[in-house]
Tab-separated table of C-alpha atoms in Angstrom:
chain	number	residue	atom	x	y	z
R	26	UNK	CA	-13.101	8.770	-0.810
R	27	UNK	CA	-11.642	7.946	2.714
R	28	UNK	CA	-13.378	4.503	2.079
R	29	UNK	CA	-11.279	3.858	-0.961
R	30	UNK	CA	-7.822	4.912	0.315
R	31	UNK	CA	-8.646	2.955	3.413
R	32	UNK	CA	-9.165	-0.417	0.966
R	33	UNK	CA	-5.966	0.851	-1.062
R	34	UNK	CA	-3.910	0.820	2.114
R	35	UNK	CA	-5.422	-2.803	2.777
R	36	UNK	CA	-4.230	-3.746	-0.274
R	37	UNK	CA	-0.637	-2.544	0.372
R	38	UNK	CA	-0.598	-3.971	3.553
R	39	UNK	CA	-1.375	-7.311	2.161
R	40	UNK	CA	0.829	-7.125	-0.874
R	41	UNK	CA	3.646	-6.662	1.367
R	42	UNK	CA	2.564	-9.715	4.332
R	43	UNK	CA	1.676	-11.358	0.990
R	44	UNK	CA	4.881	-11.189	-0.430
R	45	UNK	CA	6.783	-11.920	2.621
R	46	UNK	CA	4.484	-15.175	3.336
R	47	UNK	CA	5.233	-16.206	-0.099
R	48	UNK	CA	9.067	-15.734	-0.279
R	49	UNK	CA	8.912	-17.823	3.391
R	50	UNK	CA	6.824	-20.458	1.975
R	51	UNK	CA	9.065	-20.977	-1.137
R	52	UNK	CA	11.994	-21.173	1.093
R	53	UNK	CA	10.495	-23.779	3.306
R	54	UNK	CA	9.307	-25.992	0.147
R	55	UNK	CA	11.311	-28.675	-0.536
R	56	UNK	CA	10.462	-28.039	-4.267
R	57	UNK	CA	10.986	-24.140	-3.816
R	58	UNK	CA	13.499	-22.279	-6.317
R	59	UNK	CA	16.476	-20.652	-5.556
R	60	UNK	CA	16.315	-17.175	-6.160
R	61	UNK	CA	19.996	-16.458	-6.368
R	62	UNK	CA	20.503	-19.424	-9.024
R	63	UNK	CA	20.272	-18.810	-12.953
R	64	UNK	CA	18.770	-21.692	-14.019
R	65	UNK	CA	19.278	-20.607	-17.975
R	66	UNK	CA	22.367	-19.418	-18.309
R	67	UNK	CA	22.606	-18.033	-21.900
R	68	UNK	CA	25.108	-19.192	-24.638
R	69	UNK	CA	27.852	-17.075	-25.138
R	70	UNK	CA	27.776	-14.491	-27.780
R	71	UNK	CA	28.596	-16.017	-31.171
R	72	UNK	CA	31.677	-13.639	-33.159
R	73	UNK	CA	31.805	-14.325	-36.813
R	74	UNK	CA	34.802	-14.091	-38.868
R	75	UNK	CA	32.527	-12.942	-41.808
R	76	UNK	CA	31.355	-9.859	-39.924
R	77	UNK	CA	32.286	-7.792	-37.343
R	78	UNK	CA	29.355	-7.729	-35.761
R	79	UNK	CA	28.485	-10.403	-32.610
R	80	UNK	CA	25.328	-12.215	-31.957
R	81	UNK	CA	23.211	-14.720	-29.823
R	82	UNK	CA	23.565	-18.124	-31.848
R	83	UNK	CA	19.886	-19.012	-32.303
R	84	UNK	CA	20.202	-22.703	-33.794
R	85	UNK	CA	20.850	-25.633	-30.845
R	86	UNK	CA	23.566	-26.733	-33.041
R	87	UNK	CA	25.251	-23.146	-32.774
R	88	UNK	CA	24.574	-22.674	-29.038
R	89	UNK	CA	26.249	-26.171	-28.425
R	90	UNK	CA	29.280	-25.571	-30.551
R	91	UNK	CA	29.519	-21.906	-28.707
R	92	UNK	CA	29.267	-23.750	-25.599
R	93	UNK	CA	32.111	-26.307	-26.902
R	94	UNK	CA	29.602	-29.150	-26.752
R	95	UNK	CA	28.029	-31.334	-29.860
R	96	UNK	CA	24.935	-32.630	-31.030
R	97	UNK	CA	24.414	-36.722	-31.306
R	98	UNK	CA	21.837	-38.482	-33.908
R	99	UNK	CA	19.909	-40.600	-33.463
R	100	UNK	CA	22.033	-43.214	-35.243
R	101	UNK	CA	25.012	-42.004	-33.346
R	102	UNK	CA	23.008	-42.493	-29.923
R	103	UNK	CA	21.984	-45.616	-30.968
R	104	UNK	CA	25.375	-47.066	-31.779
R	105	UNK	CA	26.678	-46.017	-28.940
R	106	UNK	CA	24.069	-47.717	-26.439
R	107	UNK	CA	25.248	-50.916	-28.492
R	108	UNK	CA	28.994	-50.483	-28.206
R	109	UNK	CA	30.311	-52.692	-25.563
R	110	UNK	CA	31.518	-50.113	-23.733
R	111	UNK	CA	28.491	-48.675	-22.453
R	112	UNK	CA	28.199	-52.226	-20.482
R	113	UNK	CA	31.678	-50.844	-19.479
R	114	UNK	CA	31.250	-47.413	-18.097
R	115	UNK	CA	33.412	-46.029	-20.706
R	116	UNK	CA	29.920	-44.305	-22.331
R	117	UNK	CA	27.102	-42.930	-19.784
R	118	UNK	CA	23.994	-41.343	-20.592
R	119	UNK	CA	22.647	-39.060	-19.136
R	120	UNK	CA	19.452	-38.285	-18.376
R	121	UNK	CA	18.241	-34.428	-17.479
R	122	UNK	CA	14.342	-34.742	-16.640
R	123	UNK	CA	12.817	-34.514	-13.176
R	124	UNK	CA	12.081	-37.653	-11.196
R	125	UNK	CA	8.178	-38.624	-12.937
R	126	UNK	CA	9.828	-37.704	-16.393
R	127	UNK	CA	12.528	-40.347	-15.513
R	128	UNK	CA	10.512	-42.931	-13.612
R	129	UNK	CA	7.914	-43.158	-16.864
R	130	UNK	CA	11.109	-44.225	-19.247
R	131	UNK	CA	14.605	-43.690	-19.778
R	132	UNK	CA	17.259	-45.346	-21.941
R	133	UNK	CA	18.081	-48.508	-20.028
R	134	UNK	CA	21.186	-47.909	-17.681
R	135	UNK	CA	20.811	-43.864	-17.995
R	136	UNK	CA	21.836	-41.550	-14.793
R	137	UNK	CA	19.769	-39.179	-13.912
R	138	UNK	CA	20.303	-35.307	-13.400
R	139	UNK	CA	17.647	-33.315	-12.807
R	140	UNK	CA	19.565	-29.914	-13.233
R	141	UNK	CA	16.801	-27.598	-11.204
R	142	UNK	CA	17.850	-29.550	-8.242
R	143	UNK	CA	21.523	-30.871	-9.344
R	144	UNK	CA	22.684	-31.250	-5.120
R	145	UNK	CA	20.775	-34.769	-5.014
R	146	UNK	CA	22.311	-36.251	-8.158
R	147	UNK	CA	25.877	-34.700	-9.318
R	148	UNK	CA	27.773	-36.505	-6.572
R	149	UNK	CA	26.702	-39.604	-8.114
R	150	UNK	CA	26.323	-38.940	-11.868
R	151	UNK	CA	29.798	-36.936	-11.725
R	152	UNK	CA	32.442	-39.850	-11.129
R	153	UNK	CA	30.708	-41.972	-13.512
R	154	UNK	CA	31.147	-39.152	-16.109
R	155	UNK	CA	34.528	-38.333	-15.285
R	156	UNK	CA	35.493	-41.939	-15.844
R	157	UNK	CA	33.530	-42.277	-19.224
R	158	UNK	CA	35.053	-41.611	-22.568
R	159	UNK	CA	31.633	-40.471	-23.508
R	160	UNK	CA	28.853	-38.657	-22.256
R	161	UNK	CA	24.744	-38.330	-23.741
R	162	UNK	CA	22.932	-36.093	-22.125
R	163	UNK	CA	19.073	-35.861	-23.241
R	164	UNK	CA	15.993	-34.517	-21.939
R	165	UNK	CA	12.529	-35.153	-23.854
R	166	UNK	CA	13.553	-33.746	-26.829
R	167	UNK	CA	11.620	-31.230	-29.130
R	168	UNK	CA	11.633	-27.945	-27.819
R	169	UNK	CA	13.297	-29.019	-24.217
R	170	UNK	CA	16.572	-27.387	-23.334
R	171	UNK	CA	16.793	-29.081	-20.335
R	172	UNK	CA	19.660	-31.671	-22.173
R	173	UNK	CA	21.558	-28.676	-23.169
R	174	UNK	CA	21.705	-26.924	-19.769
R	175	UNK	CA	22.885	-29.937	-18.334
R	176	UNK	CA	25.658	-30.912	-21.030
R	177	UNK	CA	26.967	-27.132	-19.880
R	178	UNK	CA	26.673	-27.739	-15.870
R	179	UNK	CA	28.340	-31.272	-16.519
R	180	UNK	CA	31.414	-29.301	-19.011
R	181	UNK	CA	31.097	-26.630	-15.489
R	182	UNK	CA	31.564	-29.286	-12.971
R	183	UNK	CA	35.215	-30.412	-15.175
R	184	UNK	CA	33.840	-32.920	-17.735
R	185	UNK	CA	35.932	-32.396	-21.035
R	186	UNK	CA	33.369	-30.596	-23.272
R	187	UNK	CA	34.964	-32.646	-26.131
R	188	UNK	CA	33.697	-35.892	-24.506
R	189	UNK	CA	29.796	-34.705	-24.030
R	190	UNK	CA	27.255	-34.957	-26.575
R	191	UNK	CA	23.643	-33.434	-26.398
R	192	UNK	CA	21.032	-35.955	-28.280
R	193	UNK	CA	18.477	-33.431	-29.319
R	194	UNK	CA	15.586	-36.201	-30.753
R	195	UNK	CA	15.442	-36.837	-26.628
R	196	UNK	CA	13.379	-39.785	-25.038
R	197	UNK	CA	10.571	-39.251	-27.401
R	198	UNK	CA	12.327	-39.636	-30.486
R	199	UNK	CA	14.433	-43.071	-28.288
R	200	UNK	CA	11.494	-44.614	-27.581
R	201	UNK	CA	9.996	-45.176	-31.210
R	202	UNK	CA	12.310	-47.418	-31.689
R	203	UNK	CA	14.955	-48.739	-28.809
R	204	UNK	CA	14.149	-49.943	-25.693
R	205	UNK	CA	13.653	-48.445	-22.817
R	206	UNK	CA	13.561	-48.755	-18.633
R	207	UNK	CA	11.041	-47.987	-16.646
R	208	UNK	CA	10.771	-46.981	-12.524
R	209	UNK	CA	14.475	-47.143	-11.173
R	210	UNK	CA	17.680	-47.298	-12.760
R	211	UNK	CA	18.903	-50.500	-13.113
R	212	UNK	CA	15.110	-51.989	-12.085
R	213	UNK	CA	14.954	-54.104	-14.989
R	214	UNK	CA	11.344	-53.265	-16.304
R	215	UNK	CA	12.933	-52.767	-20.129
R	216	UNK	CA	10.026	-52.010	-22.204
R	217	UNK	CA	11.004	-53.494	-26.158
R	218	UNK	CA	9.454	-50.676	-28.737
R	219	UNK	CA	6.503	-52.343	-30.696
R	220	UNK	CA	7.157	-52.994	-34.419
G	3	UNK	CA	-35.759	-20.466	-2.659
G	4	UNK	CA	-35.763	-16.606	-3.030
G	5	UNK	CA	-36.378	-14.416	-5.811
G	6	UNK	CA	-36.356	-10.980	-6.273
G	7	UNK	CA	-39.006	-9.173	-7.585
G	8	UNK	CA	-40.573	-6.114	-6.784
G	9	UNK	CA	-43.023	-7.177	-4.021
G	10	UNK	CA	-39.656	-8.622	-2.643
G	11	UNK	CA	-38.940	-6.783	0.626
G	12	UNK	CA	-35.748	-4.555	-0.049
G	13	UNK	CA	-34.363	-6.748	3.702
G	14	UNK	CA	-34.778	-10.402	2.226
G	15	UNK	CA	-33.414	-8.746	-1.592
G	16	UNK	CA	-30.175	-7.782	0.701
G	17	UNK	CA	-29.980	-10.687	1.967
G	18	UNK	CA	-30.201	-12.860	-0.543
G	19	UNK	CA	-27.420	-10.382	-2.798
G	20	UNK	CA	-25.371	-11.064	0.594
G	21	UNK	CA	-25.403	-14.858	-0.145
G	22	UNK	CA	-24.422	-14.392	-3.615
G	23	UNK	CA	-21.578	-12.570	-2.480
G	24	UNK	CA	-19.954	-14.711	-0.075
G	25	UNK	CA	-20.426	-18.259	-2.676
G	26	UNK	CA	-18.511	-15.670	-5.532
G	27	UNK	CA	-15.884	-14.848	-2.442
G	28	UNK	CA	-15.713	-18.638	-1.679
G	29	UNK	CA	-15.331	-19.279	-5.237
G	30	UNK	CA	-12.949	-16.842	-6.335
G	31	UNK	CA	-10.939	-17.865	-3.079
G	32	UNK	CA	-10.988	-21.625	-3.826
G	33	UNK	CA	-10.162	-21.240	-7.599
G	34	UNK	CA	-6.862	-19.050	-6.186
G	35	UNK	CA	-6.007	-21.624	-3.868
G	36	UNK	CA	-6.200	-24.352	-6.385
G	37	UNK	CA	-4.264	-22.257	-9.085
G	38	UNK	CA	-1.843	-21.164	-6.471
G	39	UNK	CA	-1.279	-25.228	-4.975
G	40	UNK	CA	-0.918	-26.466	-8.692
G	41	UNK	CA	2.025	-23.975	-9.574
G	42	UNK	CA	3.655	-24.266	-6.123
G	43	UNK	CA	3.877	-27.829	-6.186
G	44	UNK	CA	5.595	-27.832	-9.373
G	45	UNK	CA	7.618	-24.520	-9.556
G	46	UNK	CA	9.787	-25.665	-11.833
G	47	UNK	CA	7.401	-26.171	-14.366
G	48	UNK	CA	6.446	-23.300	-13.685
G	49	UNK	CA	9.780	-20.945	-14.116
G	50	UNK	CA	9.473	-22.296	-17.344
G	51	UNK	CA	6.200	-21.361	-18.287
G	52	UNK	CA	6.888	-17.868	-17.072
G	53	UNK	CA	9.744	-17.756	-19.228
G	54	UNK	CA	8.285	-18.512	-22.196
G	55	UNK	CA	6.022	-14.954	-21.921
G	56	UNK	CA	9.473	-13.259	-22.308
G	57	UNK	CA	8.743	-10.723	-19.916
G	58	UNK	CA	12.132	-10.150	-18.507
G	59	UNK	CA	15.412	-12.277	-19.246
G	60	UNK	CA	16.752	-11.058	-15.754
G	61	UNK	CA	17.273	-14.634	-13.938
G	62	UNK	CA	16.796	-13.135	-10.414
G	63	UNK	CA	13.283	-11.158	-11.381
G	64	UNK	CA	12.183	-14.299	-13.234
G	65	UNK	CA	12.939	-16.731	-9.889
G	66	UNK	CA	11.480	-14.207	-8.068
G	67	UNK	CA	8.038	-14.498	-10.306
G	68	UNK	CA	8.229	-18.541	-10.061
G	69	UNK	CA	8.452	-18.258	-6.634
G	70	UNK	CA	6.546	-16.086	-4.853
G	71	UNK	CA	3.290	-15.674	-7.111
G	72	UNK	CA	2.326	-19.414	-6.655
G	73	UNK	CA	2.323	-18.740	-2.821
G	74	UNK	CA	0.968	-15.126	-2.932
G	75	UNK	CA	-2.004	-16.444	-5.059
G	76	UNK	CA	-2.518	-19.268	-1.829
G	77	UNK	CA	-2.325	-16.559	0.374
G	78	UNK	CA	-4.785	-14.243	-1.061
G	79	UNK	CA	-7.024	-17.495	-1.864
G	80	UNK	CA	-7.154	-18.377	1.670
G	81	UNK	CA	-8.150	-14.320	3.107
G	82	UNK	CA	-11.048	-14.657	1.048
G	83	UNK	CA	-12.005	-18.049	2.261
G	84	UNK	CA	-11.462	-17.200	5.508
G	85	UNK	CA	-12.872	-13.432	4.648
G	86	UNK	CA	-9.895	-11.099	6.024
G	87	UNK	CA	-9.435	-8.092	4.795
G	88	UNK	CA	-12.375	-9.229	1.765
G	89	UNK	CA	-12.318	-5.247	-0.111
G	90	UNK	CA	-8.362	-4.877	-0.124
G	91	UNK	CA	-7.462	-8.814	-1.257
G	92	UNK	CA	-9.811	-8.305	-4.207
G	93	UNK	CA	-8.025	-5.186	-5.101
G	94	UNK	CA	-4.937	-7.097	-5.199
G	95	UNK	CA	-6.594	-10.262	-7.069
G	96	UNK	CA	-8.318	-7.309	-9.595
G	97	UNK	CA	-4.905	-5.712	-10.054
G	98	UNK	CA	-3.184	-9.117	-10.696
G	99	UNK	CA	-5.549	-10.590	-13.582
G	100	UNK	CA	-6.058	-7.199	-15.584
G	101	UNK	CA	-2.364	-7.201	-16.521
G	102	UNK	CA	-1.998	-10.778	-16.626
G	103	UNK	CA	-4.814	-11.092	-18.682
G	104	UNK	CA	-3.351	-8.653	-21.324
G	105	UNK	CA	0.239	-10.521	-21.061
G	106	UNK	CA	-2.017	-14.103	-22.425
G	107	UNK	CA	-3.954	-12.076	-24.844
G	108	UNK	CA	-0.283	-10.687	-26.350
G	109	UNK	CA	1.486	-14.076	-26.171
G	110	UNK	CA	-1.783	-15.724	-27.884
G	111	UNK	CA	-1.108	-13.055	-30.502
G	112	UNK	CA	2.117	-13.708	-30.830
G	113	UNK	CA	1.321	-17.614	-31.309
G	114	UNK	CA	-1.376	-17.104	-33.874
G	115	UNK	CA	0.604	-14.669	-35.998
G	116	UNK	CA	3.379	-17.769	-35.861
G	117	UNK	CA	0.815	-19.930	-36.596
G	118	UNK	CA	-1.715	-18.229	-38.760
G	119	UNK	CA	-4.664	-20.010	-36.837
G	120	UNK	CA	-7.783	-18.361	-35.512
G	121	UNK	CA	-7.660	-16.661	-32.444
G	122	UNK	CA	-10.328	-18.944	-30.468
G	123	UNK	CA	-7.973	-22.086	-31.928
G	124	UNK	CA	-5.077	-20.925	-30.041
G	125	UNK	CA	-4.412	-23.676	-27.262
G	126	UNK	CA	-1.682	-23.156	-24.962
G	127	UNK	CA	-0.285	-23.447	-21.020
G	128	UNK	CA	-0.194	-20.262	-20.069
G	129	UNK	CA	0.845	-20.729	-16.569
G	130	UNK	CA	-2.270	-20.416	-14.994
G	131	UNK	CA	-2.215	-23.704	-13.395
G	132	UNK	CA	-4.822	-25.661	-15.008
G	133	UNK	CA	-2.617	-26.924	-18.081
G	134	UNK	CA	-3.241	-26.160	-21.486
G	135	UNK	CA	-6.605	-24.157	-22.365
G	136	UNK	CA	-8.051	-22.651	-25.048
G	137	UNK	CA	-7.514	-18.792	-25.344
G	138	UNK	CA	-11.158	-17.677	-25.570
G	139	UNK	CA	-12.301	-20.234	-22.786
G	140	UNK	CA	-9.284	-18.549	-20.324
G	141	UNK	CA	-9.955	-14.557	-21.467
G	142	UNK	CA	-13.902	-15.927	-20.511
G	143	UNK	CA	-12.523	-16.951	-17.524
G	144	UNK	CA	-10.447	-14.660	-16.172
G	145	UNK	CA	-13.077	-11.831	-17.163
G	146	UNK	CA	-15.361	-13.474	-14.977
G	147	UNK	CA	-12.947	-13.886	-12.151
G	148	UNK	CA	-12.115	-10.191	-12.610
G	149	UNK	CA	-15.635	-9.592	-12.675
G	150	UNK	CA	-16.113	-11.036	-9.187
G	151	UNK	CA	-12.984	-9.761	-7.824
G	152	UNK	CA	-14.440	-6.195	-8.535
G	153	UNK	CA	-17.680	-6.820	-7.298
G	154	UNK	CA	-16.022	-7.694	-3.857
G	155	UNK	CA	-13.764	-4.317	-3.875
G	156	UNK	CA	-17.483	-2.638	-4.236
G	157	UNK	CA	-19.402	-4.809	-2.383
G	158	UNK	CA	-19.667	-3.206	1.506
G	159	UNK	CA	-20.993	-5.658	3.913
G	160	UNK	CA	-19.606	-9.182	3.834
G	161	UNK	CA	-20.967	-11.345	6.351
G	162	UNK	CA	-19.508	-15.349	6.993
G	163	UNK	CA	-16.161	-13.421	7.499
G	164	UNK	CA	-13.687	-13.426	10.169
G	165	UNK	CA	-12.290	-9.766	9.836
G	166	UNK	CA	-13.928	-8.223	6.736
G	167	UNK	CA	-11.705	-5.319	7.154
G	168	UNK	CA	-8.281	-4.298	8.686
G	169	UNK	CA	-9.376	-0.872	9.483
G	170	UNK	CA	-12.709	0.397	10.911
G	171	UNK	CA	-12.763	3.283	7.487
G	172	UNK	CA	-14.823	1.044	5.965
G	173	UNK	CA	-16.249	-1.150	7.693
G	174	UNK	CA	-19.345	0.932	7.646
């Protein structure tokens, strides 16, 4: 009996240097998470007119219009890469993966924002939005809310939320069928899709 | 090579149960370490793993998760390695798979009542650090890790160990 509260004492002992070494560690990381940020901030509450009861919009197209944003086609997205005045800086895209994500492809000419880590890339992706008439921020697409999350840090940061659009089909819808860049932005490996 | 039969003194049969002991310590410890590494080098993948389980919407207790269990996994990893404090770690490693082994079984549940697929076809990421898996392969899994966690809480004498125990209680 004395043995086993003597190992249940170890174990508190090291849950507690355990827990400290871990918190230290993530602090020191260079990848380590913030504890104090919310890094999924939840759409607001949806009121309907129809009912007086409120609730959490479940649809991306109802979270974006709660969040004042919209949602882009494919067609739409497309056009736009082709209007001259993406060459112009008048539309940006915007991509919201993490570094490999981006490196492997992104629409030719896309920004990146990696939103877990937004300190390394908003001071450059900001002006160029601020300047634009229109913004497309996507992620991979599917399931990934990562496009969403950073439409709504970009609307934060004082982008009109009028002028951003979230495309929802994401790089893996883009790349069946328009170009795309690989490594750097601007490195001029554009990979044609195959027909 | 040494087997244990009945003519087998009860001294070499100790011994060799001894060796068994410290490769399932060195085991258990290196498949925590490598677990641990994969989810702390990619944490943000991992917050979002975590999330998925719908545990707890609280943003603070869900960074908190992300955070420190990659490193605390590392940590106990490398006590058993290094054999500190063997009994107590593999209470901790014992209490950290039973409940986190009922938290996959529920979200597998979840998936194939979504799905309407058999149980053993159910294939996701559950965190773990070793990408997606199939459901029956990880419960195998983690019952034989909590197997040989347990064994170690039991198991007295560890030898290869550089403090087998923080207190002298039991030691003996």
């Amino acid at each position: 009996m004395r043995t086993l509260k003597a190992v249940v004492l170890e174990a508190i002992i090291l849950a507690i240097a355990g827990l400290l070494f871990a918190l230290a560690a993530n602090a020191l990381s260079p990848r380590g998470l913030r504890l104090a940020r919310n890094y999924f901030p939840a759409a607001p509450v949806m009121h309907t007119n129809t009912a007086a009861s409120a609730h959490a919009p479940d649809s991306l197209a109802e979270r974006l219009q709660q969040w004042g944003l919209q949602l882009a086609t494919s067609n739409e997205v497309s056009q736009l890469f082709r209007d001259p005045g993406y060459e112009q800086g008048l539309i940006v895209f915007v991509d919201a993966r993490n570094d490999h994500a981006y490196q492997s492809g992104h629409v030719p000419g896309a920004w990146q924002l990696d939103r877990y880590r937004p300190e390394g890339y908003l001071p450059t992706v900001l002006p160029m939005c601020l300047s634009a008439q229109k913004v497309v921020v996507y992620c991979n697409g599917g399931a990934c809310e990562d496009s969403e999350l950073a439409a709504v840090m970009l609307r934060d940061a004082g982008i009109p939320a009028g002028n951003i659009l979230v495309y929802s089909g994401g790089i893996s819808e883009w790349t069946n069928g328009l170009p795309f860049e690989i490594g750097a932005r601007g490195s001029g490996q554009i990979i044609e899709p195959k027909r | 090579m040494i087997t244990a039969t009945a003519e087998t003194p009860p001294v070499v049969r100790h011994r060799a149960a001894n060796v068994v002991v410290v490769a399932g310590r060195w085991l258990l410890g290196a498949v925590f370490i490598y677990m641990g590494l994969n989810k702390a080098l990619h944490p943000v993948e991992f917050l979002k793993l975590v999330r998925q389980y719908n545990v707890t919407d609280h943003y603070l207790l869900l960074n908190l998760v992300a955070s420190a269990l990659p490193w605390f996994e590392i940590f106990c990893g490398l006590l058993l390695v290094l054999g500190i404090a063997v009994r107590g770690t593999a209470l901790l490693l014992v209490a950290m798979l039973v409940p986190f082994t009922i938290v996959i079984v529920q979200r597998a549940l979840g998936i194939q009542h979504a799905r309407g697929i058999p149980f053993c076809a159910i294939k996701f990421d559950c965190g773990c650090g070793a990408g997606e898996v199939l459901i029956c392969r990880k419960l195998l899994e983690n019952t034989l890790l909590i197997a040989v966690a347990a064994s170690l809480v039991f198991w007295r004498q560890h030898i290869a160990a550089v403090r087998p125990c923080l207190f002298r209680a039991h030691a003996a």
